[in-house]
Amino acid sequence: MPAKVAINGYGTVGKRLADAVAAQDDMEIVGVTKTRPTFEARTAVARGYPLYTAKAHQAAFREVGIEPEGTLEDLLGEADVVLDGTPKGSGYRPIYDEARVKAVWQGGEKHALTGLSFNANVNYKAALGANRLRVPSCNTTGLIRTLYPLQSRFGVENVNAVMVRRAADPGDTTRGPINAIVPELRVPSHHGPDVRSVLEGLPIQTIALKVPTTMMHVHAVTVDLEGEATTEEVLEVWRGAPRLRFVRGAEGITSTAQIMELARDLQRPRSDLYEIVVWEEGVHVQNHTLYYFQAVHQEADVIPENVDAIRAMLEMESEKDRSIRKTDRALGIPTSD
Ligand code: NAD
């Protein structure tokens, strides 16, 4: 029997979660929720996802010819697990608890909400059978993807990372700036402590800036390694790690613009780039200190982690490598075999 998955909040992340789950042969979407009958609600219906909404919103859907299947509570009754794609702080935990359904939250929520922050490569086993967990934010997931292999192989004495953050998602006209660079004056930024919600004890400090782009975040990272390493050894360790992709300036990829052009050429759904992208020439080790740049497609990188979280929580697969490979094959992410 495929796992029955509900999506509460079918927005930027929620619609990607729905399609990624639907692409797995061991999972199915039992329904998605929307609060308003937007174009996204129509897309959900066109894709065949049963649409649920609160009683108070149902008339608005009927007015535009969409017949809701029921309420969120009805949907939760059908589901083994709910992926929460609602804006941060929406506060659905008591409702999920009441319905006794397992739940996965996204990175807008605090670690304390679930007590378990998840990255498939790091702590898959800790999530086996868990009732609730959180997949950290796009930025945090990006840092964890490259730092964990370094920590495991060489040891890490210290990390300093500068996070250059996109101002808004491409479909969002409400946020900015459109012509300024905005430093995050809370120093260090929250990203470092958030990385430690998964990589406990990692000495990491982060500072952040917001820039007028909708395409990707970029991180400039400096890592003091404990052990000896060469640039080539670092690249070799990363090549064996999941969900990383290497690009070269020499091949014309000198900015996030060409990375997203590559993403469009790959012809994945919505041009999504699930992997963290590392510029090969930007990787450099000098006297135990590693420097690198990486780019994060903010709308997409957390999606495969959510799929693995489902497999772990429902104990459908006990080995992380097998779940990661299965998820990645279904999403068209290159695997090492
Ligand atoms: P979004 O605004 O694009 O989508 C939110 C969805 O929830 C919309 O469909 C909206 O209609 C619906 N919604 C709003 N209020 C609701 C309510 N009270 N009940 C039910 N549904 C409601 O938001 P998003 O960017 O997809 O963010 C969702 C979560 O994912 C947040 O925790 C965010 O921090 C996290 N996240 C976002 C990104 C990103 O780049 N957008 C990346 C990683 C993680």
mmCIF file of C-alpha atoms and ligand atoms in Angstrom:
data_model
loop_
_atom_site.group_PDB
_atom_site.id
_atom_site.type_symbol
_atom_site.label_atom_id
_atom_site.label_comp_id
_atom_site.label_asym_id
_atom_site.label_seq_id
_atom_site.Cartn_x
_atom_site.Cartn_y
_atom_site.Cartn_z
ATOM 1 C CA MET A 1 0.000 0.000 0.000
ATOM 2 C CA PRO A 2 1.467 3.392 -0.908
ATOM 3 C CA ALA A 3 1.877 5.916 1.914
ATOM 4 C CA LYS A 4 -1.037 8.347 2.025
ATOM 5 C CA VAL A 5 0.282 11.898 2.080
ATOM 6 C CA ALA A 6 -1.659 15.143 2.672
ATOM 7 C CA ILE A 7 -0.335 18.613 1.841
ATOM 8 C CA ASN A 8 -1.608 21.472 4.007
ATOM 9 C CA GLY A 9 -0.806 24.748 2.186
ATOM 10 C CA TYR A 10 -0.340 24.413 -1.561
ATOM 11 C CA GLY A 11 2.003 27.351 -2.205
ATOM 12 C CA THR A 12 5.608 27.682 -3.371
ATOM 13 C CA VAL A 13 6.823 24.713 -1.347
ATOM 14 C CA GLY A 14 3.524 22.840 -0.994
ATOM 15 C CA LYS A 15 2.915 22.403 -4.727
ATOM 16 C CA ARG A 16 6.450 21.115 -5.229
ATOM 17 C CA LEU A 17 6.014 18.696 -2.334
ATOM 18 C CA ALA A 18 2.801 17.395 -3.886
ATOM 19 C CA ASP A 19 4.416 16.708 -7.263
ATOM 20 C CA ALA A 20 7.526 15.152 -5.709
ATOM 21 C CA VAL A 21 5.414 12.808 -3.585
ATOM 22 C CA ALA A 22 3.206 11.929 -6.556
ATOM 23 C CA ALA A 23 6.366 10.995 -8.500
ATOM 24 C CA GLN A 24 7.277 8.267 -5.940
ATOM 25 C CA ASP A 25 5.974 4.759 -6.581
ATOM 26 C CA ASP A 26 5.506 4.093 -2.845
ATOM 27 C CA MET A 27 3.481 7.227 -2.007
ATOM 28 C CA GLU A 28 0.300 8.937 -3.101
ATOM 29 C CA ILE A 29 -1.309 12.347 -2.547
ATOM 30 C CA VAL A 30 -4.657 11.958 -0.788
ATOM 31 C CA GLY A 31 -5.359 15.678 -0.930
ATOM 32 C CA VAL A 32 -4.121 19.238 -0.684
ATOM 33 C CA THR A 33 -5.595 22.288 1.055
ATOM 34 C CA LYS A 34 -6.050 25.822 -0.212
ATOM 35 C CA THR A 35 -7.600 28.759 1.627
ATOM 36 C CA ARG A 36 -8.556 30.691 -1.541
ATOM 37 C CA PRO A 37 -9.611 29.582 -5.054
ATOM 38 C CA THR A 38 -6.508 30.922 -6.806
ATOM 39 C CA PHE A 39 -4.883 29.728 -10.034
ATOM 40 C CA GLU A 40 -2.855 27.343 -7.874
ATOM 41 C CA ALA A 41 -6.081 25.770 -6.625
ATOM 42 C CA ARG A 42 -7.105 25.233 -10.243
ATOM 43 C CA THR A 43 -3.716 23.692 -11.034
ATOM 44 C CA ALA A 44 -4.071 21.317 -8.090
ATOM 45 C CA VAL A 45 -7.469 20.189 -9.357
ATOM 46 C CA ALA A 46 -6.129 19.835 -12.917
ATOM 47 C CA ARG A 47 -3.349 17.601 -11.590
ATOM 48 C CA GLY A 48 -5.954 15.379 -9.966
ATOM 49 C CA TYR A 49 -5.201 16.297 -6.343
ATOM 50 C CA PRO A 50 -8.354 16.213 -4.217
ATOM 51 C CA LEU A 51 -8.833 19.732 -2.847
ATOM 52 C CA TYR A 52 -9.879 20.440 0.747
ATOM 53 C CA THR A 53 -10.630 23.702 2.506
ATOM 54 C CA ALA A 54 -12.227 24.946 5.736
ATOM 55 C CA LYS A 55 -16.045 25.135 5.760
ATOM 56 C CA ALA A 56 -15.861 28.964 5.852
ATOM 57 C CA HIS A 57 -13.992 29.014 2.500
ATOM 58 C CA GLN A 58 -15.990 26.381 0.636
ATOM 59 C CA ALA A 59 -18.599 28.746 -0.857
ATOM 60 C CA ALA A 60 -15.852 30.819 -2.540
ATOM 61 C CA PHE A 61 -14.540 27.680 -4.252
ATOM 62 C CA ARG A 62 -18.019 26.595 -5.373
ATOM 63 C CA GLU A 63 -18.589 30.051 -6.858
ATOM 64 C CA VAL A 64 -15.754 29.457 -9.326
ATOM 65 C CA GLY A 65 -16.807 25.893 -10.044
ATOM 66 C CA ILE A 66 -14.436 23.976 -7.752
ATOM 67 C CA GLU A 67 -16.181 21.506 -5.457
ATOM 68 C CA PRO A 68 -14.079 20.944 -2.302
ATOM 69 C CA GLU A 69 -13.813 17.352 -1.092
ATOM 70 C CA GLY A 70 -14.099 18.400 2.549
ATOM 71 C CA THR A 71 -12.211 20.134 5.349
ATOM 72 C CA LEU A 72 -8.624 19.793 6.549
ATOM 73 C CA GLU A 73 -9.897 17.554 9.343
ATOM 74 C CA ASP A 74 -11.553 15.269 6.743
ATOM 75 C CA LEU A 75 -8.274 15.155 4.793
ATOM 76 C CA LEU A 76 -6.212 14.328 7.874
ATOM 77 C CA GLY A 77 -8.534 11.381 8.484
ATOM 78 C CA GLU A 78 -7.382 9.934 5.144
ATOM 79 C CA ALA A 79 -3.641 10.536 5.630
ATOM 80 C CA ASP A 80 -0.688 8.686 7.173
ATOM 81 C CA VAL A 81 1.346 11.885 7.201
ATOM 82 C CA VAL A 82 0.786 15.578 6.499
ATOM 83 C CA LEU A 83 3.407 17.877 4.977
ATOM 84 C CA ASP A 84 2.803 21.394 6.283
ATOM 85 C CA GLY A 85 3.479 23.989 3.574
ATOM 86 C CA THR A 86 1.656 26.851 5.323
ATOM 87 C CA PRO A 87 3.370 30.152 6.199
ATOM 88 C CA LYS A 88 5.481 30.088 9.349
ATOM 89 C CA GLY A 89 3.604 30.221 12.605
ATOM 90 C CA SER A 90 0.307 29.005 11.150
ATOM 91 C CA GLY A 91 -0.104 26.880 14.265
ATOM 92 C CA TYR A 92 -1.553 23.603 12.994
ATOM 93 C CA ARG A 93 0.157 21.341 15.514
ATOM 94 C CA PRO A 94 -2.865 20.914 17.839
ATOM 95 C CA ILE A 95 -5.022 19.944 14.840
ATOM 96 C CA TYR A 96 -2.496 17.351 13.617
ATOM 97 C CA ASP A 97 -2.104 16.044 17.179
ATOM 98 C CA GLU A 98 -5.869 15.769 17.539
ATOM 99 C CA ALA A 99 -6.053 13.826 14.255
ATOM 100 C CA ARG A 100 -3.128 11.600 15.401
ATOM 101 C CA VAL A 101 -1.405 12.105 12.076
ATOM 102 C CA LYS A 102 2.360 12.298 11.601
ATOM 103 C CA ALA A 103 3.518 15.737 10.475
ATOM 104 C CA VAL A 104 6.448 17.386 8.714
ATOM 105 C CA TRP A 105 7.002 21.167 8.971
ATOM 106 C CA GLN A 106 9.215 23.450 6.912
ATOM 107 C CA GLY A 107 12.067 25.737 7.868
ATOM 108 C CA GLY A 108 9.982 28.779 8.744
ATOM 109 C CA GLU A 109 9.131 26.969 11.970
ATOM 110 C CA LYS A 110 11.447 26.771 14.950
ATOM 111 C CA HIS A 111 13.272 23.574 15.920
ATOM 112 C CA ALA A 112 11.405 23.586 19.262
ATOM 113 C CA LEU A 113 8.086 22.873 17.511
ATOM 114 C CA THR A 114 9.165 19.299 16.763
ATOM 115 C CA GLY A 115 12.433 18.748 18.665
ATOM 116 C CA LEU A 116 13.763 16.991 15.560
ATOM 117 C CA SER A 117 15.261 18.804 12.574
ATOM 118 C CA PHE A 118 15.982 16.496 9.673
ATOM 119 C CA ASN A 119 18.489 16.028 6.903
ATOM 120 C CA ALA A 120 18.364 12.674 5.143
ATOM 121 C CA ASN A 121 22.139 12.242 4.922
ATOM 122 C CA VAL A 122 22.762 13.231 8.555
ATOM 123 C CA ASN A 123 20.051 11.861 10.829
ATOM 124 C CA TYR A 124 17.735 9.571 8.838
ATOM 125 C CA LYS A 125 17.884 6.926 11.594
ATOM 126 C CA ALA A 126 16.733 9.441 14.245
ATOM 127 C CA ALA A 127 13.582 9.998 12.176
ATOM 128 C CA LEU A 128 12.619 6.299 11.949
ATOM 129 C CA GLY A 129 9.096 6.098 13.368
ATOM 130 C CA ALA A 130 9.074 9.782 14.441
ATOM 131 C CA ASN A 131 5.685 11.464 14.716
ATOM 132 C CA ARG A 132 6.807 14.974 13.874
ATOM 133 C CA LEU A 133 9.860 16.654 12.466
ATOM 134 C CA ARG A 134 10.985 19.797 10.709
ATOM 135 C CA VAL A 135 12.997 20.096 7.505
ATOM 136 C CA PRO A 136 15.177 23.190 8.070
ATOM 137 C CA SER A 137 15.130 26.139 5.680
ATOM 138 C CA CYS A 138 16.587 26.222 2.181
ATOM 139 C CA ASN A 139 19.713 28.049 3.412
ATOM 140 C CA THR A 140 20.266 25.750 6.376
ATOM 141 C CA THR A 141 19.734 22.645 4.254
ATOM 142 C CA GLY A 142 22.247 24.046 1.741
ATOM 143 C CA LEU A 143 24.925 24.540 4.387
ATOM 144 C CA ILE A 144 24.317 21.098 5.892
ATOM 145 C CA ARG A 145 24.647 19.380 2.494
ATOM 146 C CA THR A 146 28.252 20.552 2.021
ATOM 147 C CA LEU A 147 29.385 20.809 5.655
ATOM 148 C CA TYR A 148 28.359 17.347 6.861
ATOM 149 C CA PRO A 149 30.628 15.456 4.423
ATOM 150 C CA LEU A 150 33.519 17.735 5.455
ATOM 151 C CA GLN A 151 32.825 17.212 9.146
ATOM 152 C CA SER A 152 32.640 13.430 8.668
ATOM 153 C CA ARG A 153 35.810 13.137 6.569
ATOM 154 C CA PHE A 154 38.205 15.860 7.788
ATOM 155 C CA GLY A 155 36.683 17.297 10.978
ATOM 156 C CA VAL A 156 35.723 20.959 11.175
ATOM 157 C CA GLU A 157 37.321 23.451 13.572
ATOM 158 C CA ASN A 158 35.275 26.458 12.540
ATOM 159 C CA VAL A 159 32.935 27.732 9.812
ATOM 160 C CA ASN A 160 32.273 31.324 8.758
ATOM 161 C CA ALA A 161 29.610 31.770 6.117
ATOM 162 C CA VAL A 162 28.237 34.846 4.392
ATOM 163 C CA MET A 163 24.700 34.247 3.155
ATOM 164 C CA VAL A 164 23.680 36.336 0.155
ATOM 165 C CA ARG A 165 19.930 35.877 0.114
ATOM 166 C CA ARG A 166 17.407 36.354 -2.658
ATOM 167 C CA ALA A 167 14.896 39.095 -1.886
ATOM 168 C CA ALA A 168 11.759 37.207 -2.950
ATOM 169 C CA ASP A 169 10.610 34.127 -4.825
ATOM 170 C CA PRO A 170 9.961 34.727 -8.564
ATOM 171 C CA GLY A 171 6.168 34.715 -8.212
ATOM 172 C CA ASP A 172 6.144 37.079 -5.220
ATOM 173 C CA THR A 173 5.579 40.799 -5.934
ATOM 174 C CA THR A 174 5.150 41.802 -2.303
ATOM 175 C CA ARG A 175 8.724 41.654 -1.029
ATOM 176 C CA GLY A 176 11.951 43.481 -1.755
ATOM 177 C CA PRO A 177 14.276 45.279 -2.028
ATOM 178 C CA ILE A 178 14.263 45.983 -5.750
ATOM 179 C CA ASN A 179 17.237 48.347 -5.718
ATOM 180 C CA ALA A 180 19.277 48.048 -2.539
ATOM 181 C CA ILE A 181 21.451 45.658 -0.570
ATOM 182 C CA VAL A 182 20.130 45.011 2.920
ATOM 183 C CA PRO A 183 22.501 43.678 5.589
ATOM 184 C CA GLU A 184 20.948 41.535 8.321
ATOM 185 C CA LEU A 185 21.922 43.562 11.363
ATOM 186 C CA ARG A 186 21.211 40.734 13.780
ATOM 187 C CA VAL A 187 24.775 39.428 13.907
ATOM 188 C CA PRO A 188 25.442 36.531 13.735
ATOM 189 C CA SER A 189 22.367 35.570 11.702
ATOM 190 C CA HIS A 190 20.028 32.751 12.761
ATOM 191 C CA HIS A 191 21.376 30.368 10.113
ATOM 192 C CA GLY A 192 24.383 29.174 12.169
ATOM 193 C CA PRO A 193 22.328 28.063 15.192
ATOM 194 C CA ASP A 194 19.842 26.506 12.780
ATOM 195 C CA VAL A 195 22.604 24.368 11.197
ATOM 196 C CA ARG A 196 23.375 23.157 14.738
ATOM 197 C CA SER A 197 19.790 21.902 15.064
ATOM 198 C CA VAL A 198 21.010 19.085 12.791
ATOM 199 C CA LEU A 199 24.825 19.166 13.067
ATOM 200 C CA GLU A 200 25.001 19.411 16.844
ATOM 201 C CA GLY A 201 27.943 21.357 18.230
ATOM 202 C CA LEU A 202 29.301 22.466 14.841
ATOM 203 C CA PRO A 203 31.244 25.716 15.393
ATOM 204 C CA ILE A 204 29.619 27.925 12.758
ATOM 205 C CA GLN A 205 28.932 31.664 12.503
ATOM 206 C CA THR A 206 26.869 33.199 9.745
ATOM 207 C CA ILE A 207 26.071 36.725 8.606
ATOM 208 C CA ALA A 208 23.537 37.557 5.937
ATOM 209 C CA LEU A 209 22.624 40.140 3.283
ATOM 210 C CA LYS A 210 19.514 40.418 1.131
ATOM 211 C CA VAL A 211 19.988 41.388 -2.532
ATOM 212 C CA PRO A 212 17.555 42.255 -5.344
ATOM 213 C CA THR A 213 17.296 38.893 -7.082
ATOM 214 C CA THR A 214 14.671 36.164 -7.150
ATOM 215 C CA MET A 215 17.061 33.520 -8.470
ATOM 216 C CA MET A 216 18.860 31.556 -5.768
ATOM 217 C CA HIS A 217 20.834 32.306 -2.631
ATOM 218 C CA VAL A 218 24.643 32.268 -2.750
ATOM 219 C CA HIS A 219 26.831 31.337 0.221
ATOM 220 C CA ALA A 220 30.501 32.309 0.524
ATOM 221 C CA VAL A 221 31.906 29.810 3.013
ATOM 222 C CA THR A 222 35.244 29.602 4.858
ATOM 223 C CA VAL A 223 35.948 26.380 6.757
ATOM 224 C CA ASP A 224 38.899 25.687 9.043
ATOM 225 C CA LEU A 225 39.440 21.949 8.705
ATOM 226 C CA GLU A 226 40.876 19.810 11.494
ATOM 227 C CA GLY A 227 42.699 17.393 9.240
ATOM 228 C CA GLU A 228 44.970 17.743 6.223
ATOM 229 C CA ALA A 229 43.142 18.145 2.938
ATOM 230 C CA THR A 230 43.768 19.220 -0.610
ATOM 231 C CA THR A 231 41.301 20.941 -2.898
ATOM 232 C CA GLU A 232 41.041 17.734 -4.942
ATOM 233 C CA GLU A 233 40.316 15.647 -1.811
ATOM 234 C CA VAL A 234 37.516 18.010 -0.793
ATOM 235 C CA LEU A 235 35.973 17.760 -4.256
ATOM 236 C CA GLU A 236 36.273 13.963 -4.135
ATOM 237 C CA VAL A 237 34.463 13.798 -0.778
ATOM 238 C CA TRP A 238 31.680 16.022 -2.093
ATOM 239 C CA ARG A 239 31.366 14.006 -5.305
ATOM 240 C CA GLY A 240 30.425 11.005 -3.155
ATOM 241 C CA ALA A 241 27.812 12.996 -1.201
ATOM 242 C CA PRO A 242 24.147 13.217 -2.179
ATOM 243 C CA ARG A 243 22.410 16.165 -3.842
ATOM 244 C CA LEU A 244 25.384 18.270 -4.808
ATOM 245 C CA ARG A 245 26.064 19.438 -8.360
ATOM 246 C CA PHE A 246 29.299 20.935 -9.661
ATOM 247 C CA VAL A 247 29.493 23.655 -12.263
ATOM 248 C CA ARG A 248 32.415 25.413 -13.915
ATOM 249 C CA GLY A 249 32.984 29.047 -14.731
ATOM 250 C CA ALA A 250 35.129 27.813 -17.617
ATOM 251 C CA GLU A 251 31.970 26.327 -19.146
ATOM 252 C CA GLY A 252 30.159 29.642 -18.913
ATOM 253 C CA ILE A 253 28.472 29.245 -15.531
ATOM 254 C CA THR A 254 29.733 32.366 -13.821
ATOM 255 C CA SER A 255 26.576 33.430 -11.957
ATOM 256 C CA THR A 256 23.213 32.247 -10.686
ATOM 257 C CA ALA A 257 21.709 33.379 -14.007
ATOM 258 C CA GLN A 258 23.520 30.639 -15.923
ATOM 259 C CA ILE A 259 22.781 28.098 -13.188
ATOM 260 C CA MET A 260 19.065 28.694 -13.618
ATOM 261 C CA GLU A 261 19.507 28.588 -17.399
ATOM 262 C CA LEU A 262 21.103 25.157 -16.902
ATOM 263 C CA ALA A 263 18.139 24.225 -14.697
ATOM 264 C CA ARG A 264 15.768 25.200 -17.505
ATOM 265 C CA ASP A 265 17.818 23.127 -19.964
ATOM 266 C CA LEU A 266 17.542 20.089 -17.667
ATOM 267 C CA GLN A 267 13.772 20.295 -18.257
ATOM 268 C CA ARG A 268 12.762 19.257 -14.792
ATOM 269 C CA PRO A 269 9.343 20.318 -13.501
ATOM 270 C CA ARG A 270 9.359 24.098 -12.857
ATOM 271 C CA SER A 271 13.109 24.116 -13.697
ATOM 272 C CA ASP A 272 13.726 23.013 -10.122
ATOM 273 C CA LEU A 273 17.277 22.399 -8.988
ATOM 274 C CA TYR A 274 17.131 20.124 -5.981
ATOM 275 C CA GLU A 275 20.916 19.923 -5.666
ATOM 276 C CA ILE A 276 23.186 22.479 -3.997
ATOM 277 C CA VAL A 277 25.413 23.908 -6.700
ATOM 278 C CA VAL A 278 29.144 24.347 -6.052
ATOM 279 C CA TRP A 279 31.465 26.253 -8.406
ATOM 280 C CA GLU A 280 34.415 23.922 -8.948
ATOM 281 C CA GLU A 281 36.984 26.661 -9.556
ATOM 282 C CA GLY A 282 35.780 28.484 -6.406
ATOM 283 C CA VAL A 283 36.848 25.579 -4.176
ATOM 284 C CA HIS A 284 40.282 26.233 -2.714
ATOM 285 C CA VAL A 285 42.209 24.856 0.253
ATOM 286 C CA GLN A 286 45.083 26.851 1.722
ATOM 287 C CA ASN A 287 46.772 25.782 4.968
ATOM 288 C CA HIS A 288 43.815 23.806 6.402
ATOM 289 C CA THR A 289 41.384 26.540 5.367
ATOM 290 C CA LEU A 290 38.786 25.746 2.714
ATOM 291 C CA TYR A 291 37.023 28.455 0.719
ATOM 292 C CA TYR A 292 34.009 27.834 -1.512
ATOM 293 C CA PHE A 293 30.900 29.353 -3.069
ATOM 294 C CA GLN A 294 27.605 27.531 -3.356
ATOM 295 C CA ALA A 295 24.212 28.415 -4.782
ATOM 296 C CA VAL A 296 20.824 27.284 -3.460
ATOM 297 C CA HIS A 297 17.606 27.101 -5.472
ATOM 298 C CA GLN A 298 15.489 28.178 -2.532
ATOM 299 C CA GLU A 299 12.190 26.832 -3.848
ATOM 300 C CA ALA A 300 13.508 23.340 -4.501
ATOM 301 C CA ASP A 301 16.405 22.058 -2.360
ATOM 302 C CA VAL A 302 14.274 21.022 0.630
ATOM 303 C CA ILE A 303 11.827 18.988 -1.469
ATOM 304 C CA PRO A 304 13.713 15.659 -1.630
ATOM 305 C CA GLU A 305 14.451 15.856 2.117
ATOM 306 C CA ASN A 306 10.689 15.935 2.784
ATOM 307 C CA VAL A 307 10.213 12.791 0.689
ATOM 308 C CA ASP A 308 12.898 10.938 2.659
ATOM 309 C CA ALA A 309 11.356 12.194 5.901
ATOM 310 C CA ILE A 310 8.104 10.444 4.977
ATOM 311 C CA ARG A 311 9.912 7.150 4.341
ATOM 312 C CA ALA A 312 11.735 7.372 7.662
ATOM 313 C CA MET A 313 8.711 8.409 9.745
ATOM 314 C CA LEU A 314 6.526 5.650 8.301
ATOM 315 C CA GLU A 315 9.462 3.175 8.508
ATOM 316 C CA MET A 316 9.057 2.305 4.847
ATOM 317 C CA GLU A 317 12.836 2.114 4.431
ATOM 318 C CA SER A 318 15.419 1.739 7.193
ATOM 319 C CA GLU A 319 18.546 2.723 5.226
ATOM 320 C CA LYS A 320 19.140 6.344 4.286
ATOM 321 C CA ASP A 321 21.104 5.510 1.142
ATOM 322 C CA ARG A 322 18.261 3.443 -0.283
ATOM 323 C CA SER A 323 15.677 6.141 0.436
ATOM 324 C CA ILE A 324 17.855 8.921 -0.974
ATOM 325 C CA ARG A 325 18.511 6.905 -4.151
ATOM 326 C CA LYS A 326 14.843 6.090 -4.599
ATOM 327 C CA THR A 327 13.754 9.704 -4.090
ATOM 328 C CA ASP A 328 16.451 11.012 -6.402
ATOM 329 C CA ARG A 329 15.698 8.561 -9.208
ATOM 330 C CA ALA A 330 12.048 9.576 -9.162
ATOM 331 C CA LEU A 331 12.973 13.280 -9.263
ATOM 332 C CA GLY A 332 15.646 12.945 -11.959
ATOM 333 C CA ILE A 333 18.530 13.822 -9.635
ATOM 334 C CA PRO A 334 21.717 12.030 -10.769
ATOM 335 C CA THR A 335 22.743 9.232 -8.383
ATOM 336 C CA SER A 336 26.197 7.758 -7.957
ATOM 337 C CA ASP A 337 25.232 4.340 -9.428
HETATM 338 P P1 NAD B 1 3.719 30.413 0.314
HETATM 339 O O1 NAD B 1 3.173 31.678 0.848
HETATM 340 O O2 NAD B 1 4.247 30.377 -1.071
HETATM 341 O O3 NAD B 1 2.641 29.262 0.437
HETATM 342 C C1 NAD B 1 1.866 29.084 1.593
HETATM 343 C C2 NAD B 1 0.567 28.367 1.240
HETATM 344 O O4 NAD B 1 -0.204 28.201 2.412
HETATM 345 C C3 NAD B 1 -0.299 29.134 0.249
HETATM 346 O O5 NAD B 1 -0.900 28.198 -0.630
HETATM 347 C C4 NAD B 1 -1.363 29.779 1.122
HETATM 348 O O6 NAD B 1 -2.569 29.937 0.421
HETATM 349 C C5 NAD B 1 -1.515 28.728 2.200
HETATM 350 N N1 NAD B 1 -1.954 29.286 3.474
HETATM 351 C C6 NAD B 1 -1.792 30.534 3.947
HETATM 352 N N2 NAD B 1 -2.317 30.630 5.182
HETATM 353 C C7 NAD B 1 -2.825 29.418 5.469
HETATM 354 C C8 NAD B 1 -3.514 28.889 6.582
HETATM 355 N N3 NAD B 1 -3.752 29.613 7.678
HETATM 356 N N4 NAD B 1 -3.903 27.605 6.527
HETATM 357 C C9 NAD B 1 -3.633 26.828 5.446
HETATM 358 N N5 NAD B 1 -2.986 27.269 4.380
HETATM 359 C C10 NAD B 1 -2.590 28.552 4.384
HETATM 360 O O7 NAD B 1 4.834 29.964 1.368
HETATM 361 P P2 NAD B 1 6.113 29.063 1.095
HETATM 362 O O8 NAD B 1 7.195 29.928 0.565
HETATM 363 O O9 NAD B 1 5.739 27.840 0.342
HETATM 364 O O10 NAD B 1 6.527 28.715 2.593
HETATM 365 C C11 NAD B 1 5.942 27.641 3.324
HETATM 366 C C12 NAD B 1 6.940 27.147 4.346
HETATM 367 O O11 NAD B 1 8.096 26.674 3.642
HETATM 368 C C13 NAD B 1 7.467 28.217 5.326
HETATM 369 O O12 NAD B 1 7.768 27.588 6.554
HETATM 370 C C14 NAD B 1 8.743 28.688 4.666
HETATM 371 O O13 NAD B 1 9.636 29.258 5.568
HETATM 372 C C15 NAD B 1 9.269 27.365 4.114
HETATM 373 N N6 NAD B 1 10.225 27.451 3.011
HETATM 374 C C16 NAD B 1 10.043 28.336 1.985
HETATM 375 C C17 NAD B 1 10.987 28.381 0.968
HETATM 376 C C18 NAD B 1 10.866 29.349 -0.180
HETATM 377 O O14 NAD B 1 11.857 29.637 -0.819
HETATM 378 N N7 NAD B 1 9.708 29.845 -0.515
HETATM 379 C C19 NAD B 1 12.088 27.523 0.988
HETATM 380 C C20 NAD B 1 12.212 26.603 2.021
HETATM 381 C C21 NAD B 1 11.280 26.579 3.043
#
